[in-house]
mmCIF file of C-alpha atoms and ligand atoms in Angstrom:
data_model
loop_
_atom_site.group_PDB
_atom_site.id
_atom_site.type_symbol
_atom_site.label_atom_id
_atom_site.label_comp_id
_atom_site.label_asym_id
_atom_site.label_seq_id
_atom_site.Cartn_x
_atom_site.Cartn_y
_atom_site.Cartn_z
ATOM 1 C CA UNK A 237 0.000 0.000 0.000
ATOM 2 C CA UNK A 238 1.157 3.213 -0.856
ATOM 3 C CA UNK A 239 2.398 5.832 2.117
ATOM 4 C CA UNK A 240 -0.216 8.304 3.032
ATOM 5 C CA UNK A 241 0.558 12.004 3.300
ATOM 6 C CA UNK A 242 -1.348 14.494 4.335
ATOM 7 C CA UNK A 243 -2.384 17.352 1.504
ATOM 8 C CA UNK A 244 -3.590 20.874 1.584
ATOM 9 C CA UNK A 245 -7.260 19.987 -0.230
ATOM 10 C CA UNK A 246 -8.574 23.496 0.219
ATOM 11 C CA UNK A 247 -7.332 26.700 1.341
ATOM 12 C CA UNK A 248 -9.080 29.841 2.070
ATOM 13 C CA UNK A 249 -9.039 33.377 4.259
ATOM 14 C CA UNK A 250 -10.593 36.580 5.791
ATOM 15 C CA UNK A 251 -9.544 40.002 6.603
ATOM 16 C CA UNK A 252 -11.863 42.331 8.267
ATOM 17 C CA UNK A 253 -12.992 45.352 6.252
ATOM 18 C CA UNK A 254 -11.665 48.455 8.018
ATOM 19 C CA UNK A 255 -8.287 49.498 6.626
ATOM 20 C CA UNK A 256 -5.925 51.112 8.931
ATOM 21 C CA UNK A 257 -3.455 53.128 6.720
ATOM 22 C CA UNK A 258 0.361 54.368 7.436
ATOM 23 C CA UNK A 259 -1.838 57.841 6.801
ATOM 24 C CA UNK A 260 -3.585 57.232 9.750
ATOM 25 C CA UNK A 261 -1.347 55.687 11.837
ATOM 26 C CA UNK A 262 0.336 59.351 11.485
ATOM 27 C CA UNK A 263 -1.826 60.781 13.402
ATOM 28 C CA UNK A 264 -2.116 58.577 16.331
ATOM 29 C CA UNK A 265 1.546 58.358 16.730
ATOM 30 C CA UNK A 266 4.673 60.209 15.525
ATOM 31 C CA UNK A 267 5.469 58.043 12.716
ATOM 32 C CA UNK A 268 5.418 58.495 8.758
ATOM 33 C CA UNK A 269 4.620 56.608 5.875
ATOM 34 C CA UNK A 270 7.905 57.176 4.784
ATOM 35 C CA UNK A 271 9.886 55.204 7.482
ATOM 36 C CA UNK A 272 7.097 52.941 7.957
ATOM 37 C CA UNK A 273 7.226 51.673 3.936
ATOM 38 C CA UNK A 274 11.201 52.148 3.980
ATOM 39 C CA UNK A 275 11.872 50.167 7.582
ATOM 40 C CA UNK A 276 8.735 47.173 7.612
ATOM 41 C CA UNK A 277 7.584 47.611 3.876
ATOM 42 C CA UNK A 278 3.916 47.886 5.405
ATOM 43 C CA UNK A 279 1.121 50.140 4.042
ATOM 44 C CA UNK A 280 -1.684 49.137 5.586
ATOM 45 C CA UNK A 281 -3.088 46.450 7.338
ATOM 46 C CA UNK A 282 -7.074 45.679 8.656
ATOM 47 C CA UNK A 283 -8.065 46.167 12.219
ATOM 48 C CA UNK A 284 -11.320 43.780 13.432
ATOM 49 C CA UNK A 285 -13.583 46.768 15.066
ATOM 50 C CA UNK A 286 -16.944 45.965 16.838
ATOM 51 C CA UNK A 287 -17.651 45.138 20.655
ATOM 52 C CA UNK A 288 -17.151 41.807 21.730
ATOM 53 C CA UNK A 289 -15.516 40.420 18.707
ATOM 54 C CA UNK A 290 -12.445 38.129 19.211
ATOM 55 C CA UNK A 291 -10.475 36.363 17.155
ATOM 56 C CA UNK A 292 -13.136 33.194 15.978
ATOM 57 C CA UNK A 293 -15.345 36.348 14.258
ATOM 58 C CA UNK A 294 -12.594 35.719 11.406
ATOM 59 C CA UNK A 295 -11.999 32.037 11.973
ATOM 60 C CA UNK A 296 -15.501 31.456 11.421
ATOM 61 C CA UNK A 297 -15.156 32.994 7.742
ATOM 62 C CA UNK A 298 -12.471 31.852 6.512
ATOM 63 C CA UNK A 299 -13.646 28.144 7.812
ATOM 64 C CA UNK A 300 -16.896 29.006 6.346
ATOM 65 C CA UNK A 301 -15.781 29.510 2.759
ATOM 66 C CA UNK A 302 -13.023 27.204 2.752
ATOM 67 C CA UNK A 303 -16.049 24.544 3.701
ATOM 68 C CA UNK A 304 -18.264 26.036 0.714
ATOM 69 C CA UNK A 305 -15.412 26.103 -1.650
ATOM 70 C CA UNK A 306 -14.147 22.361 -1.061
ATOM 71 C CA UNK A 307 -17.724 21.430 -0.662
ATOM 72 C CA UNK A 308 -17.091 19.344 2.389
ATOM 73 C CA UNK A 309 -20.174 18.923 5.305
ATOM 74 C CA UNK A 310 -18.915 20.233 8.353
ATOM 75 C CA UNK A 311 -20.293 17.322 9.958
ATOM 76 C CA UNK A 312 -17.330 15.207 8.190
ATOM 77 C CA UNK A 313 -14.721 17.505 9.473
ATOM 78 C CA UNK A 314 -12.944 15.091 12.628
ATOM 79 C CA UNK A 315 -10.152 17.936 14.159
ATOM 80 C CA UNK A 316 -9.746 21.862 14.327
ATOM 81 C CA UNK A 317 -6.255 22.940 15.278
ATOM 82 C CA UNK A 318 -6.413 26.655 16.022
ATOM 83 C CA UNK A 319 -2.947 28.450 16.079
ATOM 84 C CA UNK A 320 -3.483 32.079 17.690
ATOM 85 C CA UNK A 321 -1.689 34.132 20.648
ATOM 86 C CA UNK A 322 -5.094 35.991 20.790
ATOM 87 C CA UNK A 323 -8.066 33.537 21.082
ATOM 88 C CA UNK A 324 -11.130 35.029 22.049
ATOM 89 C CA UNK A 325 -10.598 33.715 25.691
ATOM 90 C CA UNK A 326 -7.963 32.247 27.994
ATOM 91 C CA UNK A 327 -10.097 29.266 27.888
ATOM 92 C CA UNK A 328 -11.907 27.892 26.446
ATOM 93 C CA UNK A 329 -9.810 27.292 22.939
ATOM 94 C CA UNK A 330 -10.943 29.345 19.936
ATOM 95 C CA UNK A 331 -11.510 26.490 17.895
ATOM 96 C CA UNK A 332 -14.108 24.930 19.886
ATOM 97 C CA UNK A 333 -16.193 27.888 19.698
ATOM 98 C CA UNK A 334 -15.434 28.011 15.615
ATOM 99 C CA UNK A 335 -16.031 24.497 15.755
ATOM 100 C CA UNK A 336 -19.605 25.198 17.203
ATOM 101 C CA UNK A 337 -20.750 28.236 15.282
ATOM 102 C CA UNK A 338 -20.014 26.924 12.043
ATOM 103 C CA UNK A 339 -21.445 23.212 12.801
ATOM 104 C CA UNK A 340 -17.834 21.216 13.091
ATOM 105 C CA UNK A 341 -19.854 18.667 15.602
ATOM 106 C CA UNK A 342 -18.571 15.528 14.905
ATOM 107 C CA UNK A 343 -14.646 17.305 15.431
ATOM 108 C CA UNK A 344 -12.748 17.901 18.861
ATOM 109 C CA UNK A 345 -10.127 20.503 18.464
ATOM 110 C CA UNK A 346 -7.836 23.071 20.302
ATOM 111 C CA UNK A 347 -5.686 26.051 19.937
ATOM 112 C CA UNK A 348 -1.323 25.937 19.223
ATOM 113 C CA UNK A 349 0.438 29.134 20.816
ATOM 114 C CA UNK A 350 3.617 29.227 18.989
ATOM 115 C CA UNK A 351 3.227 32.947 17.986
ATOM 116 C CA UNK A 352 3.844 33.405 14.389
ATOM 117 C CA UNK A 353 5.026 30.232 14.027
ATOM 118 C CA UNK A 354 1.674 29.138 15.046
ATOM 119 C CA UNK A 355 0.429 27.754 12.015
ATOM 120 C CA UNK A 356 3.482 26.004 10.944
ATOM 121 C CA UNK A 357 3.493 24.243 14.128
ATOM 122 C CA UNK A 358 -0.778 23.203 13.908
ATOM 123 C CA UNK A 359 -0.091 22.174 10.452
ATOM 124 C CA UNK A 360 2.800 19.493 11.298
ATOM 125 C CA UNK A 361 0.201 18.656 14.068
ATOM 126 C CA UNK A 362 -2.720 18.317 12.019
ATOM 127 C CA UNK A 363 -0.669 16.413 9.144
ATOM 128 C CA UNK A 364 0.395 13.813 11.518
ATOM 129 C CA UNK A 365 -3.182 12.820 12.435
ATOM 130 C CA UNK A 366 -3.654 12.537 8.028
ATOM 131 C CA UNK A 367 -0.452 10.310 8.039
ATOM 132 C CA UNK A 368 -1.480 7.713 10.743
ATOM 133 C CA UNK A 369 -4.591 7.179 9.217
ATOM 134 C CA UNK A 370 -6.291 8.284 12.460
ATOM 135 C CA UNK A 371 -8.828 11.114 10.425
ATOM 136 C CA UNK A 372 -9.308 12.110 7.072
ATOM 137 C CA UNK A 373 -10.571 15.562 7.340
ATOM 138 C CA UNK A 374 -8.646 18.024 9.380
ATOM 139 C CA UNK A 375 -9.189 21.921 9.471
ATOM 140 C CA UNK A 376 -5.854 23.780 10.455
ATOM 141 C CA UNK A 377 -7.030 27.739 10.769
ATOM 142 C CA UNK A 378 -4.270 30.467 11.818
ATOM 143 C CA UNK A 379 -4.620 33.851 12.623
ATOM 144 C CA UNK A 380 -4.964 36.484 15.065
ATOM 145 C CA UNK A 381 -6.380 39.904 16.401
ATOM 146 C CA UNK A 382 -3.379 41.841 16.845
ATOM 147 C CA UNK A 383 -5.044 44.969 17.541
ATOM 148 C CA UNK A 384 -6.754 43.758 20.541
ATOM 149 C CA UNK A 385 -3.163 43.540 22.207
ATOM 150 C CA UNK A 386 -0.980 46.110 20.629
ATOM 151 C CA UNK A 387 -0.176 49.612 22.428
ATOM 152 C CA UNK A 388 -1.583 52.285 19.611
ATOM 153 C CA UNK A 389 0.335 54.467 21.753
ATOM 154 C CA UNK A 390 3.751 52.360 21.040
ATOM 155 C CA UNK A 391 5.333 53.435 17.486
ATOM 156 C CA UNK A 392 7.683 50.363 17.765
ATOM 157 C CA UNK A 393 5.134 48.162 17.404
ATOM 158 C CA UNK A 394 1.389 49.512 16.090
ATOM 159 C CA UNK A 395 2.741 49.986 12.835
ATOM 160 C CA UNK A 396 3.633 46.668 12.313
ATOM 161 C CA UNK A 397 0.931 43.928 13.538
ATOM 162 C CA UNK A 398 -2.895 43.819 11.721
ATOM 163 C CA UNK A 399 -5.544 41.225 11.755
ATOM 164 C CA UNK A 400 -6.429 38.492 9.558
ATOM 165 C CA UNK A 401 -7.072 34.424 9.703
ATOM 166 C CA UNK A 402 -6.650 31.934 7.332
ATOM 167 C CA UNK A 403 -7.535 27.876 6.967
ATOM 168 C CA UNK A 404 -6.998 25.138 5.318
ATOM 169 C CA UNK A 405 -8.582 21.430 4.750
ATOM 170 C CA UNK A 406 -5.910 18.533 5.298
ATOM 171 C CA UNK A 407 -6.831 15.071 3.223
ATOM 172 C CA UNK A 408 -4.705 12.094 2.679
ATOM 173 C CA UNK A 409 -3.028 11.588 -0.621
ATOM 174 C CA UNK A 410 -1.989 8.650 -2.094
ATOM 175 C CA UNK A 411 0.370 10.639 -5.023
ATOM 176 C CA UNK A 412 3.368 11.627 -2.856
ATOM 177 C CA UNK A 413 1.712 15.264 -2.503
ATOM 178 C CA UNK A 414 0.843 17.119 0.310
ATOM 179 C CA UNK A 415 3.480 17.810 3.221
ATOM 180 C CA UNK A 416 6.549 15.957 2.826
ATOM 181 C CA UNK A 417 8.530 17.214 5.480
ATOM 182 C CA UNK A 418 9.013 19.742 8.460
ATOM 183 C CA UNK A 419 11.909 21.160 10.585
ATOM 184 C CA UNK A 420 10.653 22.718 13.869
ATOM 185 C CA UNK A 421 12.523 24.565 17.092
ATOM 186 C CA UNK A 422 12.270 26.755 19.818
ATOM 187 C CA UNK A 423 14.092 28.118 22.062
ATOM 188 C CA UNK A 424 12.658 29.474 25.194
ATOM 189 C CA UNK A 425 15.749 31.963 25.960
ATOM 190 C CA UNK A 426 14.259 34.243 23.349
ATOM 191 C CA UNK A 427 11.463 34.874 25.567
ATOM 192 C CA UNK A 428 12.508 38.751 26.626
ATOM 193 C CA UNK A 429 12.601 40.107 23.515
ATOM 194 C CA UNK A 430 9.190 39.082 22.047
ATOM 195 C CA UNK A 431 6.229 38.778 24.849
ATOM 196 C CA UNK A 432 3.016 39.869 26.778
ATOM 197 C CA UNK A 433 4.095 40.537 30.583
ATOM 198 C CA UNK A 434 0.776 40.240 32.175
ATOM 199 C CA UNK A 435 -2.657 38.128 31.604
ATOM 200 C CA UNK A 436 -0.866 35.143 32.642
ATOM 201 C CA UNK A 437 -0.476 32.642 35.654
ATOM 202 C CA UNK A 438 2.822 34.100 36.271
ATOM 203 C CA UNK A 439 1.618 37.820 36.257
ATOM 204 C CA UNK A 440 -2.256 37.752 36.435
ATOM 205 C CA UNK A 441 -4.548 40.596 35.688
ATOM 206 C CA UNK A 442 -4.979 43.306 38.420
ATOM 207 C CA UNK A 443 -5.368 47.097 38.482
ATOM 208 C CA UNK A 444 -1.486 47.533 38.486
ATOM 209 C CA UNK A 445 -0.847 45.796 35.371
ATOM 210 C CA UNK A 446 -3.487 47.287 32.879
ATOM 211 C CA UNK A 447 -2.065 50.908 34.587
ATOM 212 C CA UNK A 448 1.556 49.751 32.969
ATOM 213 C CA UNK A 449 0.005 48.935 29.949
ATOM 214 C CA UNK A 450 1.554 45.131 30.884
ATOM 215 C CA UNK A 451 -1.473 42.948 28.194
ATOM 216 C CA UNK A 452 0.199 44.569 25.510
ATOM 217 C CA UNK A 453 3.026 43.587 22.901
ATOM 218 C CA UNK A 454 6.445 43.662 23.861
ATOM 219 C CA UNK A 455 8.990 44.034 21.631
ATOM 220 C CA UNK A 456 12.672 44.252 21.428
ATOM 221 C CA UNK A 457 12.785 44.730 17.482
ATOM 222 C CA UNK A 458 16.772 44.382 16.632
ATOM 223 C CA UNK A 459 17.024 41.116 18.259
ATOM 224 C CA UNK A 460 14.699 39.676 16.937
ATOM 225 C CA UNK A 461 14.882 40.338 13.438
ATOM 226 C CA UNK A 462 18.359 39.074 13.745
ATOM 227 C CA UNK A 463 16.903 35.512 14.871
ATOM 228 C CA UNK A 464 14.508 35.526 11.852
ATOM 229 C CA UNK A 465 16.490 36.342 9.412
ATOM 230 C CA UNK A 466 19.244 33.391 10.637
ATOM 231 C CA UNK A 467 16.458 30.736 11.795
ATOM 232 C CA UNK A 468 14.262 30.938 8.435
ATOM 233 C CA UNK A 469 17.440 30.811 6.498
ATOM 234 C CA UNK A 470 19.010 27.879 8.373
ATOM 235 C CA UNK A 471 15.190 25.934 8.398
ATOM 236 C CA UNK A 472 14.858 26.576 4.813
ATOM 237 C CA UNK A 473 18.392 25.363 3.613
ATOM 238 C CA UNK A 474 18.381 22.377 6.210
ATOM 239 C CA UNK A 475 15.019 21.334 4.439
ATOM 240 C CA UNK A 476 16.078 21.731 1.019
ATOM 241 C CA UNK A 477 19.328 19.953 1.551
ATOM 242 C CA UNK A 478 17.880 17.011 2.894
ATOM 243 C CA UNK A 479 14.940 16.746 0.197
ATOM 244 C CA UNK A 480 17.776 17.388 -2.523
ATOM 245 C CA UNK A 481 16.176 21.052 -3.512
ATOM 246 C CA UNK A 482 17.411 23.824 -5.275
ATOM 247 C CA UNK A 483 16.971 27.479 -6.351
ATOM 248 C CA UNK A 484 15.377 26.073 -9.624
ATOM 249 C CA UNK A 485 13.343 22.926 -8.265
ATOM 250 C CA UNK A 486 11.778 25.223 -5.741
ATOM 251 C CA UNK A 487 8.960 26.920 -7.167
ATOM 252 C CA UNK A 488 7.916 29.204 -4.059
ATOM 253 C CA UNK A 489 8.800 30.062 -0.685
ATOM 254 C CA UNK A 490 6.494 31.349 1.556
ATOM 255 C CA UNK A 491 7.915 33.184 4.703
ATOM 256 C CA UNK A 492 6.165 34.614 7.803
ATOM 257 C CA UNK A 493 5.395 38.295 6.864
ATOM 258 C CA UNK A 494 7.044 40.729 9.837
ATOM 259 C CA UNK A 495 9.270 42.868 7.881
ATOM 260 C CA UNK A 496 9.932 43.395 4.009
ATOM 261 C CA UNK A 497 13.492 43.478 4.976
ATOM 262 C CA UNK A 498 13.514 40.472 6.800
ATOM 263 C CA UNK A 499 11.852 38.924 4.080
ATOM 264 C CA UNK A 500 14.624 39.997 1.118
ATOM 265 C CA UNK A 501 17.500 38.996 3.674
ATOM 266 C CA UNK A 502 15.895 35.490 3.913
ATOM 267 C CA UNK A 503 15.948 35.139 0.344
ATOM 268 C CA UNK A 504 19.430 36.758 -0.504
ATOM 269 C CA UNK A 505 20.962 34.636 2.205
ATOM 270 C CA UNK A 506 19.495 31.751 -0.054
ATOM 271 C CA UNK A 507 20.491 33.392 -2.993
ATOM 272 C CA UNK A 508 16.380 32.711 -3.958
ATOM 273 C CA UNK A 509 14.833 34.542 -6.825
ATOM 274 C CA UNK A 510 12.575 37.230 -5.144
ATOM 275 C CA UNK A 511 10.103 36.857 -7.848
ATOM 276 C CA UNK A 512 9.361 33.384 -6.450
ATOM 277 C CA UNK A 513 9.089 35.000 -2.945
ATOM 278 C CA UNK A 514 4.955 35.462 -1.527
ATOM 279 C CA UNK A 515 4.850 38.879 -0.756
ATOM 280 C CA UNK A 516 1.558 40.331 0.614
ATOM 281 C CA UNK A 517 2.817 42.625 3.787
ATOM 282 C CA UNK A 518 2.239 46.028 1.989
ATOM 283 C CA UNK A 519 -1.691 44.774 2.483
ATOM 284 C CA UNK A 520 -1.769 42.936 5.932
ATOM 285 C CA UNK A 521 1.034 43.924 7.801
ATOM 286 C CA UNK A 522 2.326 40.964 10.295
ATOM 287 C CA UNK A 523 -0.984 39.031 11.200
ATOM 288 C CA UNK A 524 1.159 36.796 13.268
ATOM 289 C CA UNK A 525 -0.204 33.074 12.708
ATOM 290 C CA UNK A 526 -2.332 34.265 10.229
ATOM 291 C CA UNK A 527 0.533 34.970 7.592
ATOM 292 C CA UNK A 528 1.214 31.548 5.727
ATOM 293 C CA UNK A 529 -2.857 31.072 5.161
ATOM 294 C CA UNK A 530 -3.302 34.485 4.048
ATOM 295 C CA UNK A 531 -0.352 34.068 1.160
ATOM 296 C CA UNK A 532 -1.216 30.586 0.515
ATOM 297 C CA UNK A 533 -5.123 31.856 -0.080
ATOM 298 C CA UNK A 534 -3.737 34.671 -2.066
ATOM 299 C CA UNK A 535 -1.810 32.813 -4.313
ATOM 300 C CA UNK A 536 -3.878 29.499 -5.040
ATOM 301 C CA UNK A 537 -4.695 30.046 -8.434
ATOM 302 C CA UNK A 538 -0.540 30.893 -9.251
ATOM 303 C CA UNK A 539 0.359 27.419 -7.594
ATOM 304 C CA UNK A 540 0.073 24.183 -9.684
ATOM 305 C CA UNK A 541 -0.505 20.689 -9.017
ATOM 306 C CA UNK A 542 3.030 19.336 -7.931
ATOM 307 C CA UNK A 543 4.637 22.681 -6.941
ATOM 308 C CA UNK A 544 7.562 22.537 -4.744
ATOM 309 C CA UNK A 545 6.511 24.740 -2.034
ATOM 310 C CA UNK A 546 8.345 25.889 1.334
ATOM 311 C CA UNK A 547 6.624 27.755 4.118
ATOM 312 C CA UNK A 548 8.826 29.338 6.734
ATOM 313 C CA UNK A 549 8.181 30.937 10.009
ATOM 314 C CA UNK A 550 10.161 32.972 12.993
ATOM 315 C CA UNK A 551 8.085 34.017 16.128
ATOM 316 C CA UNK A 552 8.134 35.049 19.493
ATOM 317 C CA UNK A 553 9.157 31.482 22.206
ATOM 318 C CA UNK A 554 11.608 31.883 19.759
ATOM 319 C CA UNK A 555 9.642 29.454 17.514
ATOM 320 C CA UNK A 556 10.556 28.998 14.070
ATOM 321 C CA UNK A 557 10.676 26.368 11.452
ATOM 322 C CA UNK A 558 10.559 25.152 7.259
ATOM 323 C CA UNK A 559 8.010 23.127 5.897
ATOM 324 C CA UNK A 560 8.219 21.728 2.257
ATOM 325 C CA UNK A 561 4.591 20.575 0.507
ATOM 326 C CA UNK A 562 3.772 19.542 -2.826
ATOM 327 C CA UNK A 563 1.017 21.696 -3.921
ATOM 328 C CA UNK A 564 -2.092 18.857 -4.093
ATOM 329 C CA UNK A 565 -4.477 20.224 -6.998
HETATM 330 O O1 LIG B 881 6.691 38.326 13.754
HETATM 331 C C1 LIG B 881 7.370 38.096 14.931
HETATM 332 C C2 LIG B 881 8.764 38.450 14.806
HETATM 333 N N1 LIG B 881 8.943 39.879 14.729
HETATM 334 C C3 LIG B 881 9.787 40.388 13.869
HETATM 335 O O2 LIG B 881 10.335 39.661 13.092
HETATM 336 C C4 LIG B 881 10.114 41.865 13.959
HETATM 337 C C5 LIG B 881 11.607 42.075 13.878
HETATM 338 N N2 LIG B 881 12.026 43.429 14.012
HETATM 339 C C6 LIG B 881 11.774 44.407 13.103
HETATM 340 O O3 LIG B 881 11.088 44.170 12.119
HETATM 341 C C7 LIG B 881 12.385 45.744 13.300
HETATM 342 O O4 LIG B 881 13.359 45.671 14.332
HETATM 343 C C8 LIG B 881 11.360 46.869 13.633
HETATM 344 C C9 LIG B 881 10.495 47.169 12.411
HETATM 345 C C10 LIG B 881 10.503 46.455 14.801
HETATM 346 C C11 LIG B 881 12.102 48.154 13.998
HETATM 347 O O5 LIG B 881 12.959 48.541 12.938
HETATM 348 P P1 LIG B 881 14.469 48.918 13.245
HETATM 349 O O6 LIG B 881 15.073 49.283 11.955
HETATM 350 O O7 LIG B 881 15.078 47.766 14.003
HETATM 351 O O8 LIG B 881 14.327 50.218 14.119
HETATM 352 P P2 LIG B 881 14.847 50.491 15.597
HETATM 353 O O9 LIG B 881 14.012 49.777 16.585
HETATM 354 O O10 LIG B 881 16.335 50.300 15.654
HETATM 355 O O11 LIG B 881 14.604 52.036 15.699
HETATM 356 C C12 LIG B 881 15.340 52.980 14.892
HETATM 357 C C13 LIG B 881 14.775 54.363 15.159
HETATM 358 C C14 LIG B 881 14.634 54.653 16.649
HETATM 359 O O12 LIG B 881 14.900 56.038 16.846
HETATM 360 P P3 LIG B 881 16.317 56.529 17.381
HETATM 361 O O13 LIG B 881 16.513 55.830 18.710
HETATM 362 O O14 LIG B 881 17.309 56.091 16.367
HETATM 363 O O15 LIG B 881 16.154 58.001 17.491
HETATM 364 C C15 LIG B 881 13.166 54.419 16.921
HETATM 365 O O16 LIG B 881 12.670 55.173 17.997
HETATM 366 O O17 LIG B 881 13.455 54.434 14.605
HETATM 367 C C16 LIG B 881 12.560 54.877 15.631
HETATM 368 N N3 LIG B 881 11.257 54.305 15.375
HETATM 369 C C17 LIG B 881 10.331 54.918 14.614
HETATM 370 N N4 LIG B 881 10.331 56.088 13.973
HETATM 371 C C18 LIG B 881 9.218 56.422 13.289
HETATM 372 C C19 LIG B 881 10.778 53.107 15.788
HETATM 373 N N5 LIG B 881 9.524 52.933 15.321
HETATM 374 C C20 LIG B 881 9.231 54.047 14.601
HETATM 375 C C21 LIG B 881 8.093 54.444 13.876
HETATM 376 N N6 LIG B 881 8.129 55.624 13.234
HETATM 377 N N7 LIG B 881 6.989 53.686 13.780
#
């Protein structure tokens, strides 16, 4: 019998409709477009406004129309992996309530914090169920709802993070498409420069730490970006290598979207064509796990059946990671 992998069958995504410009961002903080475009390579990205909504408001869609377009009952669907570092609540995870609302009732599910590399991480996860022949339909949705912990009082970061989800529908495959393999790590000593003091066990809410302003993102930029740029670069050449890829039997890469600079030293490090590089940051601006969904979504119809594809991702933990697929249909 023929190994079973697991294969993207569907993909699909949502980003709310208000658009919050480098224009406007101007005149909330002292920023410009100018070093905005010139230091992240943002525009704009879309904010998720409205009382009470969280995070499963865009889960919901883009599980909702990646259902309708793969025509799959939601009864059928058996997990939901939810990668977000902003579900709607502590507890209980995001994807059980996405799970409920849009009628995922024969599926148990739960939500990956691994930052931005969130959905790399659920999708390894979710693959693994495909590849043991435990289930045959699993949803893997990432994304978050950056504004609702971002400072807009903090130029460092509120020009950088937006909202935005994105999902797709894992099947096994029988062809040798789908995910083939996966490099993941962490390393927990990267914790200081990327994190949320507060809202956890360690520092729980009280009067004191709303007053600091302790539930929002912290960031320590430099660092950082230094990690991503060397982690996504090692991930992706340590994946290649051992698949025997190259600059030419690669057909995209798709990297986490924090930084347009990032981005082009990830692929000059590689020496990798830019043109074969998803770009879509201008538009979204970091949407933390949401990134890889939101490219893959955007550029479905580019990708053909057999594509060498590599997703790559560098978040806060540190977490980072390469993933290599061949693009199912
Ligand atoms: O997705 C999770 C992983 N996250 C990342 O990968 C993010 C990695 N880091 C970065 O992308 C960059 O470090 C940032 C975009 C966050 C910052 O860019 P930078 O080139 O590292 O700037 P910087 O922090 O060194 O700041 C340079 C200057 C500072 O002013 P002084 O001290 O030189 O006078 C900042 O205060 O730019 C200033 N600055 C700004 N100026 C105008 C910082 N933010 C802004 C702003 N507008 N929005």
């Amino acid at each position: 019998m023929s190994k079973i992998t697991a294969a993207i069958t569907g993909v699909h995504g949502y980003v709310p409709d208000y658009v919050l410009t480098n224009k406007e961002l101007e005149t909330i903080v002292d920023t410009t477009d100018e070093w905005i475009t010139s230091r992240t390579g943002i525009k704009e990205r879309h904010i998720l406004k409205g009382e009470g909504k969280g995070t499963s408001v865009m889960g919901i869609e883009a599980v909702r129309g990646l259902l309708k377009k793969t025509n799959t009952d939601p009864l059928d669907i058996e997990l939901v992996i939810f990668a977000t570092v902003t579900p709607d609540t502590v507890f209980p995870d995001t994807a059980n309530t996405v799970s409920d609302v849009v009628g995922m009732k024969n599926a148990f599910g739960y939500d990956i914090n691994a930052a931005c590399s969130g959905f790399l991480y659920a999708l390894t996860t979710g693959a693994k169920f495909i590849e043991s022949g435990t289930y045959k339909k699993v949803v893997v949705i990432g994304g978050d709802k950056m504004s609702s912990i971002i400072d807009y009082n903090d130029r460092t970061t509120c020009v950088i993070f937006g909202d935005g989800c994105g999902a797709v529908l894992l099947e096994p495959n029988t062809e040798e498409l789908g995910i083939i393999d996966s490099l993941h790590k962490s390393d927990g000593s990267g914790r200081m420069y990327l994190h949320q003091k507060a809202g956890g066990s360690a520092r729980p809410a009280s009067v004191e730490t709303v007053a600091n302003g302790e539930h929002f993102v912290y960031q320590n930029g430099k660092p950082v970006f230094k990690a991503a740029v060397s982690g996504m670069a090692d991930g992706v050449s340590k994946v290649m290598g051992r698949n025997g890829l190259n600059n030419e039997t690669l057909n995209w890469l798709i990297p986490h979207q924090a930084n347009i600079r990032i981005i082009e030293s990830v692929a000059g490090t590689l020496n990798f064509p830019l043109e074969k590089v998803t770009v879509n940051i201008h538009k979204y601006g970091n949407t933390t796990a949401g990134t890889l969904p939101l490219c893959m979504w955007e550029w479905e119809n580019q990708f053909n059946k057999g594509d060498n594809i590599m997703l790559t991702a560098f978040g806060g933990g540190f977490t980072w990671g390469a993933t290599y697929l061949k693009w199912a249909y």
